């Protein structure tokens, strides 16, 4: 299992007790998210739709590089930083 | 050529390295369209106008409402009920009488977007994703740059799309969660100023653009961060 830091964007920090960084372990993005949800269950409804699929309105980045839906199960490395943000469109 | 009053008006920015009189002349000849005269549009338009962008086209189909006034600083109480484009044009012409502002009171759609945008540089100051996708579609087809910004509460984002070279909005967005968007005026002001800066740099050919980079502004912790974007090889718009 890899040690991964999840950076929490401001819109989601209300679900992580204000924490900007949460340390988790997992082999890929999906596994890391599962640990995050287990510790902060309220975040789950923002990450998944009613069918239980990850919302396409969430953008994921590993070490600052955007990844696609296909990359969510690709192996992460020890020390990687996972970051996700909600797509927004206000003007 | 710049006349005496223009040289005086723009004196301080002409001093910026890489700007000079020739840069100011480029701005005078430039054509920029700002789609949306809301929170983002108010900031973008204000600073493009005072910087001396010679031809500015603004498009918005809405009228000014009281609930706009916490962030849309080109409008005020006396403008409530007026077309936003008329209210904005009036203010911009006061701010800088030496530029040309064209106001188009329309909602862009598939039928009019290509004609309205013409060959203008495109600034995305819209408040909804379908309209943003229309702008993106024209930008990609006509290979025109698109300067994107979006806000939510105290958070904002900006990126610059150069079709054929960078990720486009369709590479990035697969929808947004519906609902009324919370926003405080300072957020679109900051993001709008970033978009305006990008436009000026693009026209002048100076600095480094926000291409393939998404700037994320977090006003609550007062931090800027940046992530890298890449073109989606399966993008429905730009592949």
Short mmCIF file of C-alpha atoms in Angstrom, two decimals:
data_model
loop_
_atom_site.label_atom_id
_atom_site.label_comp_id
_atom_site.label_asym_id
_atom_site.label_seq_id
_atom_site.Cartn_x
_atom_site.Cartn_y
_atom_site.Cartn_z
CA UNK A 1 0.00 0.00 0.00
CA UNK A 2 1.29 3.43 -0.93
CA UNK A 3 1.29 6.42 1.37
CA UNK A 4 -0.64 9.14 -0.46
CA UNK A 5 -1.55 12.67 0.58
CA UNK A 6 -4.94 13.90 -0.54
CA UNK A 7 -5.15 17.67 -0.94
CA UNK A 8 -8.65 18.83 -0.16
CA UNK A 9 -9.92 21.79 -2.18
CA UNK A 10 -11.69 24.58 -0.31
CA UNK A 11 -15.17 23.50 -1.42
CA UNK A 12 -14.73 20.08 0.21
CA UNK A 13 -12.94 21.11 3.39
CA UNK A 14 -16.19 21.43 5.31
CA UNK A 15 -16.40 17.64 5.06
CA UNK A 16 -12.87 17.03 6.37
CA UNK A 17 -13.08 19.12 9.53
CA UNK A 18 -11.27 21.91 7.72
CA UNK A 19 -8.22 19.77 6.95
CA UNK A 20 -6.42 20.74 3.75
CA UNK A 21 -4.27 17.60 3.63
CA UNK A 22 -5.36 14.09 4.58
CA UNK A 23 -2.89 11.21 4.60
CA UNK A 24 -4.24 7.86 3.37
CA UNK A 25 -2.91 4.57 2.05
CA UNK A 26 -3.97 2.88 -1.15
CA UNK A 27 -2.67 1.43 -4.37
CA UNK A 28 -4.65 3.66 -6.70
CA UNK A 29 -6.93 6.70 -6.69
CA UNK A 30 -10.10 4.71 -6.09
CA UNK A 31 -8.63 2.95 -3.04
CA UNK A 32 -7.40 6.22 -1.61
CA UNK A 33 -10.86 7.74 -2.03
CA UNK A 34 -12.41 4.78 -0.21
CA UNK A 35 -10.24 5.49 2.83
CA UNK A 36 -11.10 9.18 2.67
CA UNK A 37 -14.82 8.36 2.55
CA UNK A 38 -14.51 5.93 5.44
CA UNK A 39 -13.02 8.69 7.60
CA UNK A 40 -15.25 11.50 6.30
CA UNK A 41 -18.51 9.88 5.15
CA UNK A 42 -20.28 13.17 4.35
CA UNK A 43 -17.95 13.75 1.40
CA UNK A 44 -19.34 10.69 -0.34
CA UNK A 45 -22.48 12.24 -1.79
CA UNK A 46 -20.37 14.86 -3.56
CA UNK A 47 -18.05 12.28 -5.08
CA UNK A 48 -20.60 9.76 -6.32
CA UNK A 49 -23.90 9.97 -8.18
CA UNK A 50 -27.04 8.08 -7.17
CA UNK A 51 -25.86 5.04 -9.09
CA UNK A 52 -22.65 4.98 -7.08
CA UNK A 53 -20.43 6.12 -9.96
CA UNK A 54 -17.77 8.77 -9.47
CA UNK A 55 -19.22 12.03 -10.73
CA UNK A 56 -17.72 13.26 -14.01
CA UNK A 57 -17.96 16.76 -12.50
CA UNK A 58 -15.02 15.97 -10.23
CA UNK A 59 -11.58 16.51 -11.75
CA UNK A 60 -8.69 14.46 -10.39
CA UNK A 61 -5.03 15.39 -10.43
CA UNK A 62 -2.03 13.30 -9.41
CA UNK A 63 1.07 15.33 -8.57
CA UNK A 64 -0.53 18.32 -10.28
CA UNK A 65 -1.35 16.57 -13.56
CA UNK A 66 -4.95 15.98 -14.60
CA UNK A 67 -5.82 12.33 -14.97
CA UNK A 68 -8.66 10.73 -16.90
CA UNK A 69 -11.33 8.33 -15.67
CA UNK A 70 -9.22 5.47 -17.05
CA UNK A 71 -6.35 6.47 -14.76
CA UNK A 72 -8.35 6.17 -11.54
CA UNK A 73 -7.32 2.55 -11.06
CA UNK A 74 -3.74 3.00 -12.24
CA UNK A 75 -1.07 2.38 -9.57
CA UNK A 76 0.05 5.31 -7.47
CA UNK A 77 3.54 5.71 -6.05
CA UNK A 78 4.59 6.20 -2.46
CA UNK A 79 4.49 9.94 -1.67
CA UNK A 80 2.10 10.90 -4.47
CA UNK A 81 -0.31 13.78 -3.96
CA UNK A 82 -3.90 13.32 -5.05
CA UNK A 83 -6.02 16.42 -5.56
CA UNK A 84 -9.60 16.72 -6.71
CA UNK A 85 -11.83 19.69 -7.42
CA UNK A 86 -15.44 20.21 -8.35
CA UNK A 87 -16.11 21.58 -11.84
CA UNK A 88 -17.61 25.05 -11.41
CA UNK A 89 -19.22 27.39 -13.87
CA UNK A 90 -20.30 30.58 -12.14
CA UNK A 91 -19.62 33.88 -13.77
CA UNK B 1 -0.79 55.86 -34.62
CA UNK B 2 -1.44 56.98 -31.10
CA UNK B 3 -2.42 60.60 -30.60
CA UNK B 4 -1.15 62.88 -27.85
CA UNK B 5 -3.98 62.12 -25.44
CA UNK B 6 -3.59 58.38 -25.93
CA UNK B 7 0.12 58.60 -25.22
CA UNK B 8 -0.72 60.45 -22.03
CA UNK B 9 -3.53 58.07 -21.00
CA UNK B 10 -1.40 54.96 -21.44
CA UNK B 11 1.93 56.47 -20.34
CA UNK B 12 2.40 54.23 -17.28
CA UNK B 13 1.73 50.93 -19.03
CA UNK B 14 3.84 51.86 -22.05
CA UNK B 15 6.72 51.93 -19.57
CA UNK B 16 6.32 48.20 -18.89
CA UNK B 17 9.19 46.24 -20.49
CA UNK B 18 7.97 44.65 -23.73
CA UNK B 19 4.96 46.95 -24.00
CA UNK B 20 6.11 50.24 -25.64
CA UNK B 21 4.14 52.40 -28.08
CA UNK B 22 3.99 49.57 -30.61
CA UNK B 23 2.34 47.32 -28.04
CA UNK B 24 -0.20 50.00 -27.29
CA UNK B 25 -0.93 50.28 -31.00
CA UNK B 26 -1.51 46.52 -31.09
CA UNK B 27 -4.08 46.95 -28.33
CA UNK B 28 -5.75 49.78 -30.20
CA UNK B 29 -6.15 47.55 -33.27
CA UNK B 30 -7.25 44.50 -31.25
CA UNK B 31 -10.76 43.06 -31.33
CA UNK B 32 -11.98 41.30 -28.20
CA UNK B 33 -15.39 39.82 -27.48
CA UNK B 34 -16.51 39.42 -23.89
CA UNK B 35 -19.39 36.96 -23.57
CA UNK B 36 -21.32 37.75 -20.40
CA UNK B 37 -21.58 41.06 -18.56
CA UNK B 38 -21.93 39.67 -15.05
CA UNK B 39 -19.37 39.42 -12.26
CA UNK B 40 -16.49 38.20 -14.41
CA UNK B 41 -17.48 40.39 -17.34
CA UNK B 42 -17.58 43.53 -15.20
CA UNK B 43 -13.96 43.10 -14.12
CA UNK B 44 -12.70 41.93 -17.51
CA UNK B 45 -14.38 44.75 -19.41
CA UNK B 46 -13.29 47.45 -17.00
CA UNK B 47 -9.63 46.58 -17.33
CA UNK B 48 -9.62 45.85 -21.06
CA UNK B 49 -11.32 49.20 -21.62
CA UNK B 50 -8.94 51.27 -19.53
CA UNK B 51 -5.95 49.42 -21.01
CA UNK B 52 -7.04 50.65 -24.44
CA UNK B 53 -8.30 47.57 -26.31
CA UNK B 54 -9.62 49.36 -29.37
CA UNK B 55 -12.67 47.31 -30.29
CA UNK B 56 -14.66 45.51 -27.65
CA UNK B 57 -17.81 43.56 -28.39
CA UNK B 58 -20.05 42.61 -25.48
CA UNK B 59 -22.89 40.16 -25.57
CA UNK B 60 -25.50 39.36 -22.94
CA UNK B 61 -29.23 38.81 -23.19
CA UNK B 62 -30.09 39.60 -19.57
CA UNK B 63 -31.40 42.65 -17.78
CA UNK B 64 -29.89 44.05 -14.59
CA UNK B 65 -31.48 42.75 -11.37
CA UNK B 66 -30.98 43.82 -7.77
CA UNK B 67 -29.42 40.45 -6.92
CA UNK B 68 -26.65 41.14 -9.48
CA UNK B 69 -25.31 44.17 -7.67
CA UNK B 70 -23.15 42.40 -5.07
CA UNK B 71 -20.68 41.53 -7.82
CA UNK B 72 -21.55 43.08 -11.19
CA UNK B 73 -19.90 46.42 -10.62
CA UNK B 74 -20.57 47.88 -14.05
CA UNK B 75 -24.21 48.15 -13.01
CA UNK B 76 -25.88 50.04 -10.17
CA UNK B 77 -29.33 50.56 -8.69
CA UNK B 78 -30.41 53.02 -11.37
CA UNK B 79 -29.71 50.37 -14.02
CA UNK B 80 -32.15 47.80 -12.64
CA UNK B 81 -34.39 46.68 -15.49
CA UNK B 82 -32.02 47.93 -18.21
CA UNK B 83 -30.27 45.63 -20.64
CA UNK B 84 -26.91 44.68 -19.14
CA UNK B 85 -25.08 45.39 -22.39
CA UNK B 86 -26.45 48.95 -22.53
CA UNK B 87 -25.58 49.62 -18.91
CA UNK B 88 -22.06 48.24 -19.42
CA UNK B 89 -21.43 50.09 -22.67
CA UNK B 90 -22.39 53.39 -21.05
CA UNK B 91 -19.93 52.89 -18.16
CA UNK B 92 -17.12 51.68 -20.38
CA UNK B 93 -17.44 54.67 -22.70
CA UNK B 94 -17.15 56.94 -19.68
CA UNK B 95 -14.10 55.04 -18.44
CA UNK B 96 -12.41 55.33 -21.82
CA UNK B 97 -13.99 57.44 -24.57
CA UNK B 98 -11.16 56.55 -26.93
CA UNK B 99 -12.28 52.96 -27.58
CA UNK B 100 -15.18 51.47 -29.51
CA UNK B 101 -17.70 49.34 -27.62
CA UNK B 102 -20.33 47.35 -29.50
CA UNK B 103 -23.23 46.03 -27.42
CA UNK B 104 -25.21 43.00 -28.57
CA UNK B 105 -28.32 42.14 -26.58
CA UNK B 106 -28.70 38.49 -27.47
CA UNK B 107 -28.38 35.09 -25.89
CA UNK B 108 -25.87 33.12 -27.86
CA UNK B 109 -27.04 29.87 -29.40
CA UNK B 110 -26.04 27.46 -32.16
CA UNK B 111 -27.63 29.70 -34.79
CA UNK B 112 -25.98 33.02 -33.99
CA UNK B 113 -22.72 32.24 -32.22
CA UNK B 114 -20.47 31.95 -35.29
CA UNK B 115 -21.66 35.25 -36.77
CA UNK B 116 -21.53 37.16 -33.48
CA UNK B 117 -18.04 36.02 -32.53
CA UNK B 118 -16.59 36.76 -35.96
CA UNK B 119 -12.80 36.87 -35.71
CA UNK B 120 -12.67 38.44 -32.25
CA UNK B 121 -10.58 37.00 -29.43
CA UNK B 122 -13.05 35.29 -27.10
CA UNK B 123 -13.33 35.91 -23.38
CA UNK B 124 -15.55 33.42 -21.56
CA UNK B 125 -17.38 35.26 -18.80
CA UNK B 126 -20.53 33.17 -18.98
CA UNK B 127 -22.41 31.70 -16.03
CA UNK B 128 -23.43 28.38 -17.55
CA UNK B 129 -21.70 25.45 -19.19
CA UNK B 130 -23.77 25.09 -22.40
CA UNK B 131 -22.91 28.66 -23.38
CA UNK B 132 -19.27 28.10 -22.52
CA UNK B 133 -19.25 25.02 -24.76
CA UNK B 134 -20.64 27.10 -27.63
CA UNK B 135 -17.82 29.62 -27.24
CA UNK B 136 -15.34 26.76 -27.09
CA UNK B 137 -16.78 25.24 -30.25
CA UNK B 138 -16.30 28.47 -32.20
CA UNK B 139 -12.83 28.98 -30.73
CA UNK B 140 -11.75 25.50 -31.83
CA UNK B 141 -13.32 25.75 -35.30
CA UNK B 142 -11.92 29.22 -36.00
CA UNK B 143 -8.67 28.67 -34.09
CA UNK B 144 -9.31 31.71 -31.91
CA UNK B 145 -7.95 31.91 -28.35
CA UNK B 146 -10.44 31.49 -25.53
CA UNK B 147 -9.81 33.02 -22.12
CA UNK B 148 -11.78 31.03 -19.54
CA UNK B 149 -12.75 31.86 -15.99
CA UNK B 150 -15.27 30.39 -13.55
CA UNK B 151 -16.22 31.06 -9.93
CA UNK B 152 -18.06 29.50 -7.01
CA UNK B 153 -18.21 31.19 -3.64
CA UNK B 154 -14.67 32.15 -2.67
CA UNK B 155 -13.12 29.83 -5.26
CA UNK B 156 -12.17 30.65 -8.83
CA UNK B 157 -10.41 29.10 -11.80
CA UNK B 158 -8.81 30.39 -14.96
CA UNK B 159 -7.13 28.89 -18.00
CA UNK B 160 -6.30 29.99 -21.53
CA UNK B 161 -7.17 27.84 -24.53
CA UNK B 162 -5.16 28.10 -27.73
CA UNK B 163 -6.91 25.73 -30.15
CA UNK B 164 -4.69 23.20 -31.85
CA UNK B 165 -2.06 23.58 -29.16
CA UNK B 166 -3.71 23.22 -25.76
CA UNK B 167 -6.52 21.44 -23.98
CA UNK B 168 -9.92 22.97 -24.75
CA UNK B 169 -12.90 23.33 -22.41
CA UNK B 170 -14.37 20.05 -23.68
CA UNK B 171 -11.15 18.27 -22.70
CA UNK B 172 -11.80 19.53 -19.19
CA UNK B 173 -15.52 19.70 -18.47
CA UNK B 174 -17.94 16.79 -18.36
CA UNK B 175 -20.71 18.83 -16.78
CA UNK B 176 -21.31 20.73 -13.58
CA UNK B 177 -23.60 20.01 -10.67
CA UNK B 178 -26.80 22.06 -11.14
CA UNK B 179 -28.13 24.61 -8.67
CA UNK B 180 -27.89 28.29 -7.77
CA UNK B 181 -24.25 29.33 -7.57
CA UNK B 182 -23.10 31.18 -4.45
CA UNK B 183 -20.65 33.98 -5.16
CA UNK B 184 -19.13 37.03 -3.49
CA UNK B 185 -18.04 39.92 -5.71
CA UNK B 186 -14.34 39.77 -4.90
CA UNK B 187 -14.01 36.31 -6.50
CA UNK B 188 -15.10 37.20 -10.06
CA UNK B 189 -13.17 40.46 -9.68
CA UNK B 190 -9.94 38.53 -9.06
CA UNK B 191 -10.56 35.90 -11.72
CA UNK B 192 -11.79 38.50 -14.21
CA UNK B 193 -8.60 40.50 -13.74
CA UNK B 194 -6.58 37.35 -14.39
CA UNK B 195 -8.52 36.75 -17.61
CA UNK B 196 -7.98 40.36 -18.67
CA UNK B 197 -4.25 40.02 -17.94
CA UNK B 198 -4.15 36.96 -20.19
CA UNK B 199 -5.86 38.85 -23.01
CA UNK B 200 -3.43 41.75 -22.76
CA UNK B 201 -0.40 39.45 -22.72
CA UNK B 202 -1.73 37.50 -25.70
CA UNK B 203 -2.22 40.64 -27.76
CA UNK B 204 1.13 42.09 -26.75
CA UNK B 205 2.97 38.78 -27.13
CA UNK B 206 4.63 39.08 -23.74
CA UNK B 207 4.88 36.86 -20.67
CA UNK B 208 3.68 33.32 -20.20
CA UNK B 209 0.06 32.36 -20.78
CA UNK B 210 -2.08 30.04 -18.65
CA UNK B 211 -2.06 27.48 -21.43
CA UNK B 212 -2.45 23.85 -20.37
CA UNK B 213 -2.49 25.18 -16.83
CA UNK B 214 -5.49 25.64 -14.57
CA UNK B 215 -5.03 28.37 -11.98
CA UNK B 216 -7.06 27.70 -8.86
CA UNK B 217 -7.80 30.58 -6.52
CA UNK B 218 -8.88 29.73 -2.99
CA UNK B 219 -10.01 32.94 -1.39
CA UNK B 220 -10.77 31.38 1.99
CA UNK B 221 -7.20 30.23 2.63
CA UNK B 222 -5.92 32.95 0.25
CA UNK B 223 -3.83 30.59 -1.82
CA UNK B 224 -3.28 30.24 -5.52
CA UNK B 225 -2.38 26.81 -6.85
CA UNK B 226 -1.87 25.45 -10.30
CA UNK B 227 -2.43 22.11 -11.99
CA UNK B 228 -1.43 20.94 -15.43
CA UNK B 229 -3.95 20.08 -18.13
CA UNK B 230 -3.49 18.02 -21.25
CA UNK B 231 -5.50 17.51 -24.40
CA UNK B 232 -7.96 14.65 -24.32
CA UNK B 233 -7.15 12.46 -27.33
CA UNK B 234 -10.83 11.50 -27.41
CA UNK B 235 -12.17 15.05 -27.01
CA UNK B 236 -15.40 15.50 -28.95
CA UNK B 237 -14.41 19.03 -29.92
CA UNK B 238 -10.68 19.37 -30.55
CA UNK B 239 -9.28 15.92 -31.33
#
